[in-house]
Coordinates of C-alpha atoms in Angstrom, one line a residue:
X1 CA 6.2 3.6 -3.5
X2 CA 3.1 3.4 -1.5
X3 CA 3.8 0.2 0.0
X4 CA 7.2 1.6 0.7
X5 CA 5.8 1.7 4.6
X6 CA 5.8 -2.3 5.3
X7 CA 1.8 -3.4 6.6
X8 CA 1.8 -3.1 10.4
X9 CA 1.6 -7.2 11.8
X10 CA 3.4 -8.5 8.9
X11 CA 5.2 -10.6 11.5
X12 CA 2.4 -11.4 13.5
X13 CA 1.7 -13.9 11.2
X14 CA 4.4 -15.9 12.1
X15 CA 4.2 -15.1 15.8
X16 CA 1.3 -17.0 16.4
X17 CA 1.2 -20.0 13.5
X18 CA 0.3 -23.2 14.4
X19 CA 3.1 -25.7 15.8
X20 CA 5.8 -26.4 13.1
X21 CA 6.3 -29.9 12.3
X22 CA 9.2 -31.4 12.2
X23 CA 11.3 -30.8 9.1
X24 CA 15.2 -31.4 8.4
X25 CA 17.4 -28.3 8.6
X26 CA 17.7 -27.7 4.7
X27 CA 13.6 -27.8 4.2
X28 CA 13.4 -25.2 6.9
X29 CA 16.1 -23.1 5.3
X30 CA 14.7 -23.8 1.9
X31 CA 11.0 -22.5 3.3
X32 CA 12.7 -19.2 4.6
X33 CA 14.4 -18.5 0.9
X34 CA 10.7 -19.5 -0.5
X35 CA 9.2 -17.1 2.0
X36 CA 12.0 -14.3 1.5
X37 CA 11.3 -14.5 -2.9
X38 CA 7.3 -14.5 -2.1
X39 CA 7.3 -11.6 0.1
X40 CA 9.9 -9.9 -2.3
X41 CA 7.5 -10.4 -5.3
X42 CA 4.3 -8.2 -3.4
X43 CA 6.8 -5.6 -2.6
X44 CA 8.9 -5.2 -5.6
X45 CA 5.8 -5.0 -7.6
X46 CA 4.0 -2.2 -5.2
X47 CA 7.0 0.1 -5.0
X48 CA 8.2 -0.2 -8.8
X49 CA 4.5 0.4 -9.9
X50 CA 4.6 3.4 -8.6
X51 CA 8.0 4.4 -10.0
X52 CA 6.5 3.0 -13.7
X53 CA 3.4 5.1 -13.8
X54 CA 4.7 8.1 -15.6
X55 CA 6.3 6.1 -18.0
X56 CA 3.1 3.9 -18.5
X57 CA 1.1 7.0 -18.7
X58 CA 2.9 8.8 -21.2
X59 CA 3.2 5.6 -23.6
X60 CA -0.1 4.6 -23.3
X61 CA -1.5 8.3 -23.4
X62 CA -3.5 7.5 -20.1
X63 CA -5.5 10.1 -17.8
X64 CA -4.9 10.3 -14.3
X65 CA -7.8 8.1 -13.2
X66 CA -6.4 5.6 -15.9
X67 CA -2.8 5.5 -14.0
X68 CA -5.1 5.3 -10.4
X69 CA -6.7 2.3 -11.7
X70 CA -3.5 0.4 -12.2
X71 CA -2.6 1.4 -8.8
X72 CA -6.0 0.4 -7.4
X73 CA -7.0 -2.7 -9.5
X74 CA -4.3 -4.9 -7.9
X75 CA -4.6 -3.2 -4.3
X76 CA -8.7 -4.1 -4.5
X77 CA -8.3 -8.1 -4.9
X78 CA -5.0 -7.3 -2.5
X79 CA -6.8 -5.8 0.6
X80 CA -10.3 -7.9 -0.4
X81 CA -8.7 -11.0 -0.3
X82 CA -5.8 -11.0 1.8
X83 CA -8.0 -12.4 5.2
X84 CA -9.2 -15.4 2.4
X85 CA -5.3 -16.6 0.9
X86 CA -4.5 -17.3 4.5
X87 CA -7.7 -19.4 5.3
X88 CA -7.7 -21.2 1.9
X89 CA -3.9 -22.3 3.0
X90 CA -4.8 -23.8 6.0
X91 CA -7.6 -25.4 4.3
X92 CA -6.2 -27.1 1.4
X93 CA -2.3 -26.8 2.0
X94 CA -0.5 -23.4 2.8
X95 CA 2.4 -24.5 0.1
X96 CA -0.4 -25.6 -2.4
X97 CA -2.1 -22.0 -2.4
X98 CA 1.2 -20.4 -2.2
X99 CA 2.3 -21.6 -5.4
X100 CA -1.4 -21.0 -6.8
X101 CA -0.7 -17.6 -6.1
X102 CA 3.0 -17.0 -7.0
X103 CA 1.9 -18.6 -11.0
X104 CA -1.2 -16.8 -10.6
X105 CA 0.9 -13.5 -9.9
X106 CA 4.3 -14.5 -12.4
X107 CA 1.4 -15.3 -15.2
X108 CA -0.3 -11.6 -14.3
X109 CA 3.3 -10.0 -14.4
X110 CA 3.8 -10.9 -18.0
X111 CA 0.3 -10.0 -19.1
X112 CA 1.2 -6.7 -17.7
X113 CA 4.8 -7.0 -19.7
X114 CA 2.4 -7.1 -22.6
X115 CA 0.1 -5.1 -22.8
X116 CA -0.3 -2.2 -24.8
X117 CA -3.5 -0.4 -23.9
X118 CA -4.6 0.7 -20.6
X119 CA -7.6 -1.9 -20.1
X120 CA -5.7 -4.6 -20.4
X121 CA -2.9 -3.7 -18.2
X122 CA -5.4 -2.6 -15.5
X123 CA -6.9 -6.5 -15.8
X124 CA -3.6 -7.9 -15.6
X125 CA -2.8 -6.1 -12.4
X126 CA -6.4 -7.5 -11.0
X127 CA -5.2 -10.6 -11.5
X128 CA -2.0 -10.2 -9.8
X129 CA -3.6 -8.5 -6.9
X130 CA -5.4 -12.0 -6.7
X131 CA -2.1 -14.2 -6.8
X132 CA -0.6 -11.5 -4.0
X133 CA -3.4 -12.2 -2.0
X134 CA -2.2 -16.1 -2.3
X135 CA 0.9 -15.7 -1.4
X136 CA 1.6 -13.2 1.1
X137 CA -0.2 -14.8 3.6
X138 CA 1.3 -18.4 2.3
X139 CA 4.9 -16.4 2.9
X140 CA 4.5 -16.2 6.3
X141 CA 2.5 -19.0 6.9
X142 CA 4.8 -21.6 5.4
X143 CA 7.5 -20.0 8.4
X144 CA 5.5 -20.5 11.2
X145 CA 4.6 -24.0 10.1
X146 CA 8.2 -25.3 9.6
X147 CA 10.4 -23.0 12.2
X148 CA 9.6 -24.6 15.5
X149 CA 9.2 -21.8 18.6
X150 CA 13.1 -21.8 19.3
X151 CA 14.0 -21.2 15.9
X152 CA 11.1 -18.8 14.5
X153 CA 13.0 -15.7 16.1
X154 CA 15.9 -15.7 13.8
X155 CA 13.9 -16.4 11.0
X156 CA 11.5 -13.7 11.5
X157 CA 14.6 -11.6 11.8
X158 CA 16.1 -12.7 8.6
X159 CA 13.1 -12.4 6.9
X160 CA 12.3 -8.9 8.3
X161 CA 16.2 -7.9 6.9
X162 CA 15.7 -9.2 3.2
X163 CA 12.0 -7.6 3.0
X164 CA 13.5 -4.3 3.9
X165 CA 16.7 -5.0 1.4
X166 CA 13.9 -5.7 -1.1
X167 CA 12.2 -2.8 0.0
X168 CA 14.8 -0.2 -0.9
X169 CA 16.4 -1.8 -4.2
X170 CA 13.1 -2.4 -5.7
X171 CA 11.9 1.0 -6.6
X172 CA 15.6 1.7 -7.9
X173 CA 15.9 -1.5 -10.0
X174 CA 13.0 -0.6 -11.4
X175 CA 13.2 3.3 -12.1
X176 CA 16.4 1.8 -14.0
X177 CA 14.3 -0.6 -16.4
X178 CA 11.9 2.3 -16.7
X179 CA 14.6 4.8 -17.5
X180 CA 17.3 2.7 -20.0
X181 CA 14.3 0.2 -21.1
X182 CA 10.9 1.0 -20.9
X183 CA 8.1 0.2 -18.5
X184 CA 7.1 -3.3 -19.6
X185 CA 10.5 -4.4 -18.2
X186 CA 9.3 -3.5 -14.3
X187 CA 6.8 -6.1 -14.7
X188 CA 9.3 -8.7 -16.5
X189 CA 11.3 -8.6 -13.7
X190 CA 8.9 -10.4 -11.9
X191 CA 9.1 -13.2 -14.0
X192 CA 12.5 -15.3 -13.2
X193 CA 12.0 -14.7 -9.8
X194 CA 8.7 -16.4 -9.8
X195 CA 9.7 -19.2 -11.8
X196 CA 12.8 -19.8 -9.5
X197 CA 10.4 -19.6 -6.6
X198 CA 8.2 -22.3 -8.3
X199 CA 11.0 -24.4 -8.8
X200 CA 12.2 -24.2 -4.8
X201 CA 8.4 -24.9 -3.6
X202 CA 8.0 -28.2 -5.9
X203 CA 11.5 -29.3 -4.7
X204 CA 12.1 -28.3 -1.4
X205 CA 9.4 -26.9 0.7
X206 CA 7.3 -29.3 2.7
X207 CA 3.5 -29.0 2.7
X208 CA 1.5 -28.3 5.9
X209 CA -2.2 -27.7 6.8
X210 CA -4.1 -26.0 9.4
X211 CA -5.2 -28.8 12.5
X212 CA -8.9 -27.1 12.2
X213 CA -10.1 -25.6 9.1
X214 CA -13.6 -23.6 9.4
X215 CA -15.8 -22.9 5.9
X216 CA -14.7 -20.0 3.5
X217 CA -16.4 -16.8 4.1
X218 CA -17.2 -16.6 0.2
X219 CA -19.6 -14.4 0.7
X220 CA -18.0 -11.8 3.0
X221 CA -15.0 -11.8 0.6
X222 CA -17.4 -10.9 -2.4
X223 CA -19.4 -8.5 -0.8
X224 CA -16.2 -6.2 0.5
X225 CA -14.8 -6.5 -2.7
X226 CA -18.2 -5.0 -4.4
X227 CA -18.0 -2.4 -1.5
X228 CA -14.8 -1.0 -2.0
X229 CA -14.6 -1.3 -5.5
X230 CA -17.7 0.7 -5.9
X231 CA -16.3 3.6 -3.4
X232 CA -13.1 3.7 -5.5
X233 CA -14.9 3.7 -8.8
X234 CA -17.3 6.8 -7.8
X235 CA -14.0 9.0 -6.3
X236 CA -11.9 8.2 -9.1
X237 CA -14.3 8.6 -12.1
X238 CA -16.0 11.4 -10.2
X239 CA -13.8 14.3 -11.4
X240 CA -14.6 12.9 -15.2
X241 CA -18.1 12.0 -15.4
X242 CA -19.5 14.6 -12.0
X243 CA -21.4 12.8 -9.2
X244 CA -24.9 13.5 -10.3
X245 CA -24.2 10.6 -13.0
X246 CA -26.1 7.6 -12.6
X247 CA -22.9 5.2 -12.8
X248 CA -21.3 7.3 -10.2
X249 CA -24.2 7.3 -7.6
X250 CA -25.2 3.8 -8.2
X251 CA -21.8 2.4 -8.0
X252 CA -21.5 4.3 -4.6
X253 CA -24.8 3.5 -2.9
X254 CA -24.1 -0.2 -4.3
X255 CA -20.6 -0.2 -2.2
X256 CA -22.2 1.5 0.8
X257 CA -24.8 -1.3 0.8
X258 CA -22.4 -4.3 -0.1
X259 CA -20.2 -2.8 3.2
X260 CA -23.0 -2.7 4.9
X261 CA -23.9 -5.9 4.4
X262 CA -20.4 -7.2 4.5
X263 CA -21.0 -6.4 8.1
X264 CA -24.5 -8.1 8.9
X265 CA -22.9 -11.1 7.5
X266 CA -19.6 -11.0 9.5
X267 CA -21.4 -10.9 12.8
X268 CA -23.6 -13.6 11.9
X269 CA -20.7 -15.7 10.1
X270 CA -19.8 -19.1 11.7
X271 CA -16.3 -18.6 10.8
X272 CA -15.9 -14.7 9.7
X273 CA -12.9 -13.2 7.8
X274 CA -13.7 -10.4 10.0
X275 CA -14.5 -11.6 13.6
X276 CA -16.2 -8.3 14.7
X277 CA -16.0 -9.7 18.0
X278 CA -12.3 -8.4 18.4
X279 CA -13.7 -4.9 18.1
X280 CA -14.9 -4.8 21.5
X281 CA -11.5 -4.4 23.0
X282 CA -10.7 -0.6 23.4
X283 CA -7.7 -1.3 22.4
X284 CA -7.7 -3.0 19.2
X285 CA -10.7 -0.8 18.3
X286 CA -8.2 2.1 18.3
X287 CA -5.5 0.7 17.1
X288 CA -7.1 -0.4 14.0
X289 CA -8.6 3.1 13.7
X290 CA -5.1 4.5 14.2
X291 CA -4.2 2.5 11.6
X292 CA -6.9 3.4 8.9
X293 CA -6.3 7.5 9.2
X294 CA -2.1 6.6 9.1
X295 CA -1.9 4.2 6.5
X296 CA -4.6 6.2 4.8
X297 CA -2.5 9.2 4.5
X298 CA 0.8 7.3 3.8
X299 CA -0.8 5.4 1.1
X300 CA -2.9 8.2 0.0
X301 CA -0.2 10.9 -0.4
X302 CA 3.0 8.5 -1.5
X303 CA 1.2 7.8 -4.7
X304 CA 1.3 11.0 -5.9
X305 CA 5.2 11.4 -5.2
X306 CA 7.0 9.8 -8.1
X307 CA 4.3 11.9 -10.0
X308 CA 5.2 15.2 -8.3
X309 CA 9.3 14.4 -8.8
X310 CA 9.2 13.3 -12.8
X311 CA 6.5 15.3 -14.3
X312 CA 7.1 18.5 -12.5
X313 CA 10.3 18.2 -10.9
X314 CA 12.0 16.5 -13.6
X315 CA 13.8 14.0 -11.7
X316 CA 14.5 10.9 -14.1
X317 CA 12.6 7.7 -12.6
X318 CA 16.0 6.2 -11.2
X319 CA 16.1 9.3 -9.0
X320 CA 12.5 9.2 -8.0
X321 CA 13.5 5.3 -7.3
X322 CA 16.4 6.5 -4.8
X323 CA 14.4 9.6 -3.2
X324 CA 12.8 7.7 -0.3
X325 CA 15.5 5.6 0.7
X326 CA 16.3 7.4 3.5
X327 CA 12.8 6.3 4.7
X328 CA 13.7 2.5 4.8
X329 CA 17.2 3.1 6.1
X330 CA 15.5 5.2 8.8
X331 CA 13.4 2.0 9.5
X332 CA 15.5 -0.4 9.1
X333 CA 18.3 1.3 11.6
X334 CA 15.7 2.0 14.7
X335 CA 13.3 -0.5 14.2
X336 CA 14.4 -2.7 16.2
X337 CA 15.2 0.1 19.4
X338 CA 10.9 1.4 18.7
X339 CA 10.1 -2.1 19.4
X340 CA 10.9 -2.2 22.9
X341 CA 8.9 1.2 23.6
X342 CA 5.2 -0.5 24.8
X343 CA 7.0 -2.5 27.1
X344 CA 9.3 0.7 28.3
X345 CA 6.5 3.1 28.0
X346 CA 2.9 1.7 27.2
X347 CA 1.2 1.9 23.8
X348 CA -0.1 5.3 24.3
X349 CA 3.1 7.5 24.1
X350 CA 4.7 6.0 21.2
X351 CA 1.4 6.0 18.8
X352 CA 0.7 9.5 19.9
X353 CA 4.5 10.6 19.1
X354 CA 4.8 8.4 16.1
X355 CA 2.1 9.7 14.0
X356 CA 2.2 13.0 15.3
X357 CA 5.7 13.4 13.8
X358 CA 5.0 12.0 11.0
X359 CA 2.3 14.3 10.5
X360 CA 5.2 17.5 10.4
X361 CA 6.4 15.3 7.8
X362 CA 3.7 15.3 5.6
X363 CA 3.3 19.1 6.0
X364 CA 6.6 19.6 5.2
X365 CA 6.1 17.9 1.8
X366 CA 3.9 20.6 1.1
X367 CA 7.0 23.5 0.9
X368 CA 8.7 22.2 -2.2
X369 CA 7.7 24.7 -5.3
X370 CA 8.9 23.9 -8.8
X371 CA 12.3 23.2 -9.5
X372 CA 13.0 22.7 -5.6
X373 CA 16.3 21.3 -4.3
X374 CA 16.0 17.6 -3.0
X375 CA 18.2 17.9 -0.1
X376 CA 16.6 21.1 1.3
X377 CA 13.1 19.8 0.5
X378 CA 12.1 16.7 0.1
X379 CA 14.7 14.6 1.8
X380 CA 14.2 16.3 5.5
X381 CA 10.2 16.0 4.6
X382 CA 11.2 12.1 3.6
X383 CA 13.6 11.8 7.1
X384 CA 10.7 13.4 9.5
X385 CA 8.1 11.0 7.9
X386 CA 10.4 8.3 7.9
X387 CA 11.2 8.7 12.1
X388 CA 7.4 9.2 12.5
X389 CA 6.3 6.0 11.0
X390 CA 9.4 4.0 12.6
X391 CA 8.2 4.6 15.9
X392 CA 4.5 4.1 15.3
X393 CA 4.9 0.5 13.0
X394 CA 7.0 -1.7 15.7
X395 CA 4.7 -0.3 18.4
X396 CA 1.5 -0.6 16.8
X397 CA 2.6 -4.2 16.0
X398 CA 2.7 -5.3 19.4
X399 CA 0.0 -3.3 20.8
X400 CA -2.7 -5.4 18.3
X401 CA -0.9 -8.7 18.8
X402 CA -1.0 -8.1 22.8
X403 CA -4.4 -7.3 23.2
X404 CA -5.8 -10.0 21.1
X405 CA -3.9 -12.9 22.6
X406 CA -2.2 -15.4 21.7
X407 CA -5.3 -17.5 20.3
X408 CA -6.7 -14.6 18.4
X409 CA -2.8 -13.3 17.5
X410 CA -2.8 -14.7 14.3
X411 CA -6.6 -12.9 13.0
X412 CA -5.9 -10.1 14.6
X413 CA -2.4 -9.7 12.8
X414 CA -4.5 -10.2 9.0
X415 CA -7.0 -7.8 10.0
X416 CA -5.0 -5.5 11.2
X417 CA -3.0 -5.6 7.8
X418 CA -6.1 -5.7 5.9
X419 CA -6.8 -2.4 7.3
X420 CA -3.9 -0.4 6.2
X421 CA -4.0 -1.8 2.5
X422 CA -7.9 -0.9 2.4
X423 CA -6.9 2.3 3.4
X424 CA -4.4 3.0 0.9
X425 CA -6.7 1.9 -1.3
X426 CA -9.6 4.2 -1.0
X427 CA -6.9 7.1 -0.2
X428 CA -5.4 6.7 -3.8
X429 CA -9.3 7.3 -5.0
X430 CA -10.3 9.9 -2.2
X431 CA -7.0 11.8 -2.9
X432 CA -6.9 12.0 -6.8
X433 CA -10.9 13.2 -6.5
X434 CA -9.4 16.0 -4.0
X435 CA -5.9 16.9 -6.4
X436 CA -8.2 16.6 -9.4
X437 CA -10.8 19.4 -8.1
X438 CA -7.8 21.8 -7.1
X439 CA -6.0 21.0 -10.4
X440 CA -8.5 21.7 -12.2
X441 CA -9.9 25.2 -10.8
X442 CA -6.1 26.5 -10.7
X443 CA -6.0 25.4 -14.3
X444 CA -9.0 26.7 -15.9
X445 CA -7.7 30.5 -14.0
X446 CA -4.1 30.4 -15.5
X447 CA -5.6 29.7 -18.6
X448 CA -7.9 33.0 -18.6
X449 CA -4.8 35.1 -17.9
X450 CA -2.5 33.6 -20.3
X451 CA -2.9 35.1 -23.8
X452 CA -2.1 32.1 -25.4
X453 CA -3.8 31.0 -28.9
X454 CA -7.6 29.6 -28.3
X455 CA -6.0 26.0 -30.1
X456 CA -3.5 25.3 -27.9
X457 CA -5.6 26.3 -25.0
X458 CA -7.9 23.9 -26.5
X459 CA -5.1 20.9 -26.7
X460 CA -4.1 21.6 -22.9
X461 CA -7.8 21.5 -21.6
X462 CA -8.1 18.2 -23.8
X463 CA -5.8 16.5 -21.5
X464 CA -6.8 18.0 -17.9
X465 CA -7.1 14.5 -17.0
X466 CA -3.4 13.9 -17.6
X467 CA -2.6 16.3 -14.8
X468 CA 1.1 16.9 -14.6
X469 CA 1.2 14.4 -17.7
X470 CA -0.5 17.1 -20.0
X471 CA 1.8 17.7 -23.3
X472 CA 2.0 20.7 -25.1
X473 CA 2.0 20.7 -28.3
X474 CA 5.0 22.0 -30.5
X475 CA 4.8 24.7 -33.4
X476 CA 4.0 27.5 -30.7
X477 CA 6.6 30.4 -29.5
X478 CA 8.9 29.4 -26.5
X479 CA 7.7 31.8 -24.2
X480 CA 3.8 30.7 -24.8
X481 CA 4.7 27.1 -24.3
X482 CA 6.8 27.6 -21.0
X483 CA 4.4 29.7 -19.7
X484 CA 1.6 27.3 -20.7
X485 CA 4.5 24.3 -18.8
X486 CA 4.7 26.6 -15.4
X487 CA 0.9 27.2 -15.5
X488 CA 0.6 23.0 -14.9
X489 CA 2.8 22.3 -12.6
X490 CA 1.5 25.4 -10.5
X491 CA -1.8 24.1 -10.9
X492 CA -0.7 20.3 -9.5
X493 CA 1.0 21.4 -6.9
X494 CA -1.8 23.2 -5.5
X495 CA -3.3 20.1 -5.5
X496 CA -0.2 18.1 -4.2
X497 CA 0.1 20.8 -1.0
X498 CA -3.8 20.0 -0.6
X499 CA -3.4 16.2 0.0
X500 CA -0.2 16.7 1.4
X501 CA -2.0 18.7 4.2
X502 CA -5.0 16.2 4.1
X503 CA -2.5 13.5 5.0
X504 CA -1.1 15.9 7.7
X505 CA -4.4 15.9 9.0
X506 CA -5.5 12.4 9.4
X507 CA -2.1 11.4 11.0
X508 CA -2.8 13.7 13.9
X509 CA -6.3 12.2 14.0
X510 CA -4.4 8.8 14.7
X511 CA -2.3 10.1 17.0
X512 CA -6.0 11.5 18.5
X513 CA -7.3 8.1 18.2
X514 CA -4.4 6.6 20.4
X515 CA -4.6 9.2 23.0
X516 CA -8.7 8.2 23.1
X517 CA -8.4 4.7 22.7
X518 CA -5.0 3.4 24.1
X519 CA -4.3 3.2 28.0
X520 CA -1.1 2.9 29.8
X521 CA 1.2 -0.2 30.1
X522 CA -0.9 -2.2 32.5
X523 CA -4.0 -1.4 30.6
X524 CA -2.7 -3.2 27.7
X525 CA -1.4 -6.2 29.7
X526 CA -4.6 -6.6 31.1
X527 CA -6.4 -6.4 28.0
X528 CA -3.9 -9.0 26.9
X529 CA -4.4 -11.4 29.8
X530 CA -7.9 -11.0 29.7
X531 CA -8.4 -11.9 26.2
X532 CA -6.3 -15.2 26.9
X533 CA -8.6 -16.4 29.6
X534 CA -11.8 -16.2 27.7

């Protein structure tokens, strides 16, 4: 459910590919079915996930850091390598590496199906995070290289349509499996589609490779992936282990330093996956800033969700599936009329609007108390967020591929996307370290007021880690165990209302960041015209 937002520049991809060659009508519409399954695999998997998790920690008895590192495992290879899958296509053949990654991801999906601990599971999702970063580039790629100019409109268009269809079925399909089946099936699922996709690539889709084709950055992709995976270990096993630690502090001043670095080496990189170069626009500066505090929040907060609606609200995970489909119908109905408002209005009113109002979304997120009505609660908290993010996305879009150019459309697209999945994934960690803290402290004071027996106090406090997961044991009087029941969910939503309030707060610092950084219509233009003519 976090990916439920689609990435900002998804389609800038295709926008500014290299010329198509020539290809026969059925290859072309065979590529755009290829493209349709590949994209559908990355975000199936992200929004069922999050559906899953519940299940996956209750069967598997995991903690609450245990369920953040499935989350966070396949979105660190994900955002890491994401700038990489689309260089190693044009390098060695975009169908080639798209295929890599769809069998790297189906072969991940049933590792996943299978296993039955929580380390394992969390290895198999690494390894799918690797495959997505193969293919979702490859998706889009493999459009722009077979869709000639005239052509490539409707086929964005039909592949923006079926990427939202997928969108909003996925996380239902899958609370379904998770509800009649069991979890194992919402990985499973992955499984035919890949090996159809497989099938269509080997028979139908024509191979293609970049005209220039600079080294690799291996050693920028390595050292952001140590970066960010030692922030995210430090915030998530923080809570568990305390910062002072010595695996807590050294895995975060060894991801400080590898980011560091990461950034030393970019600007001295013959051909960086990061061209820091682009930075120097205003513009994109702000705009990728806008999108780190947005898509920070939305990632951030929207794990917690399905969490908040089945363990404490006791919605069954089909439900939790449905709840935020009034945010992709939202999107999908006025996407298209907030795409036209930077050329109407310039970048700067629609990215301070947007975010703004999605901001009273997330605050109203933070109203719902147990046991809360969906249609008085969540759903208008879901409908502002959803409006808020519709008119930033489109906008935001346009405003990163305008000021780059048309030359530098297609990097500044990637990085732009590579942004809001990094930002998700430190949120996820940052957020559970903030929920965790709160959870805690309201916790450990409902427990010294409750005259409950010092065992059972004992089993809850054994399984703070579980958060809204924590079961109480049977054998004890009604009253005790309710009580014990209410004191939880109390506790989490404290801790829910915190981060719901954090997220409040960083989208109004994007829409800060766009009243700083963004100037008016012409500004843009000329930013756009002037990157052109270098």
């Amino acid at each position: 459910m976090s990916q439920i937002g689609k990435p900002p520049c998804e389609e800038g991809v295709i926008l500014c590919g290299t010329q198509a060659k020539p290809c026969s009508a059925p290859s072309r519409r065979w590529t755009l079915v290829a493209a349709i399954l590949g994209s559908s695999l990355a975000f199936i998997d992200g929004t069922v996930v999050n559906v899953a998790l519940p299940a996956i920690q209750q069967d598997l008895g995991a903690t609450t850091s245990d369920a953040q590192w499935v989350m966070e495992s396949y979105a660190l290879f994900l955002a890491s390598l994401l700038l990489v899958g689309g260089t190693l296509g044009d390098r060695f053949g975009r169908k080639r590496i798209f295929m890599l990654g769809v069998g790297l991801f189906t072969l991940a999906s049933i590792g996943c199906s299978l296993s039955s601990a929580v380390l394992p599971l969390i290895v198999a999702r690494a390894f799918q995070g690797i495959g997505a970063a193969l293919l979702v580039p490859g998706s889009l790629a493999l459009i722009s290289a077979t869709f000639p100019p005239s052509e490539r409109g409707a086929a964005i268009g039909t592949w923006s349509a079926f990427s939202g269809i997928t969108a909003a079925i996925g996380p239902v399909i899958g609370g379904f499996l998770v509800e009649h089946y069991s979890w194992n099936w919402a990985f499973l699922v992955n499984v035919p589609v890949g090996a159809v996709l497989l099938a269509i690539c080997v028979a139908k889709v024509p191979e293609s490779k970049g005209s220039v084709a600079g080294p690799v950055d291996v050693l920028g992709a390595c050292l952001v992936t140590v970066g960010l995976a030692g922030l995210v270990f430090a915030f998530i096993e923080a809570p568990t282990r305390g910062w002072t630690a010595t695996p807590i502090w050294m895995a975060a001043g060894i991801g400080i330093l590898a980011l560091l670095l990461f950034a030393r080496v970019e600007a001295r990189a013959v051909s960086p996956m990061l061209p820091l170069a682009l930075f120097r626009e205003r513009a994109f500066a702000g705009a990728n800033m806008l999108t780190l505090l947005l898509y920070a929040a939305l990632g951030g907060s929207l794990f917690f969700v399905p969490l908040n609606l089945i363990q404490v609200q006791g919605y069954g995970a089909t439900a939790a599936g449905a709840a935020l489909l009034p945010f992709i119908a939202i999107m999908f109905l006025l996407s298209r009329w907030t795409g036209r408002l930077v050329d109407r209005f310039g970048a700067r009113p629609p990215l301070v609007i947007g975010p703004t109002i999605a901001a009273v979304g997330f605050a109203m997120f933070a109203v719902p108390s147990t046991e809360s009505t969906y249609w008085t609660t969540f759903f208008p908290a879901i409908c502002v967020l959803g409006l808020g993010m519709t008119v930033t996305i489109a906008p935001l879009t346009t405003t990163v591929m305008n000021v780059a150019g048309k030359e530098l459309a297609g990097t500044a697209s990637g990085i732009n996307n590579a942004v809001s999945r990094a930002a998700a994934l430190l949120a996820i960690a940052l957020f559970g370290f903030a929920l965790t803290l709160i959870f805690n402290a309201k916790l450990d004071s409902a427990l010294r007021n409750l005259q409950a027996p010092v065992q059972l106090v004992s089993a809850v406090v054994g399984q703070r880690q579980k958060l809204a997961g924590i079961e109480i044991p049977g054998g004890y009087p009604a009253a005790t165990v309710n009580a014990l029941k209410h004191a939880v969910h109390l506790s989490f939503l404290s801790g829910f209302r915190c981060v719901m309030l954090i997220s409040a707060t960083l989208a109004l610092l994007s829409a800060a960041s766009a009243w700083v950084f963004m100037g008016g219509k012409q500004a843009v233009r000329g930013a756009s015209h002037a990157t052109e003519n270098r």
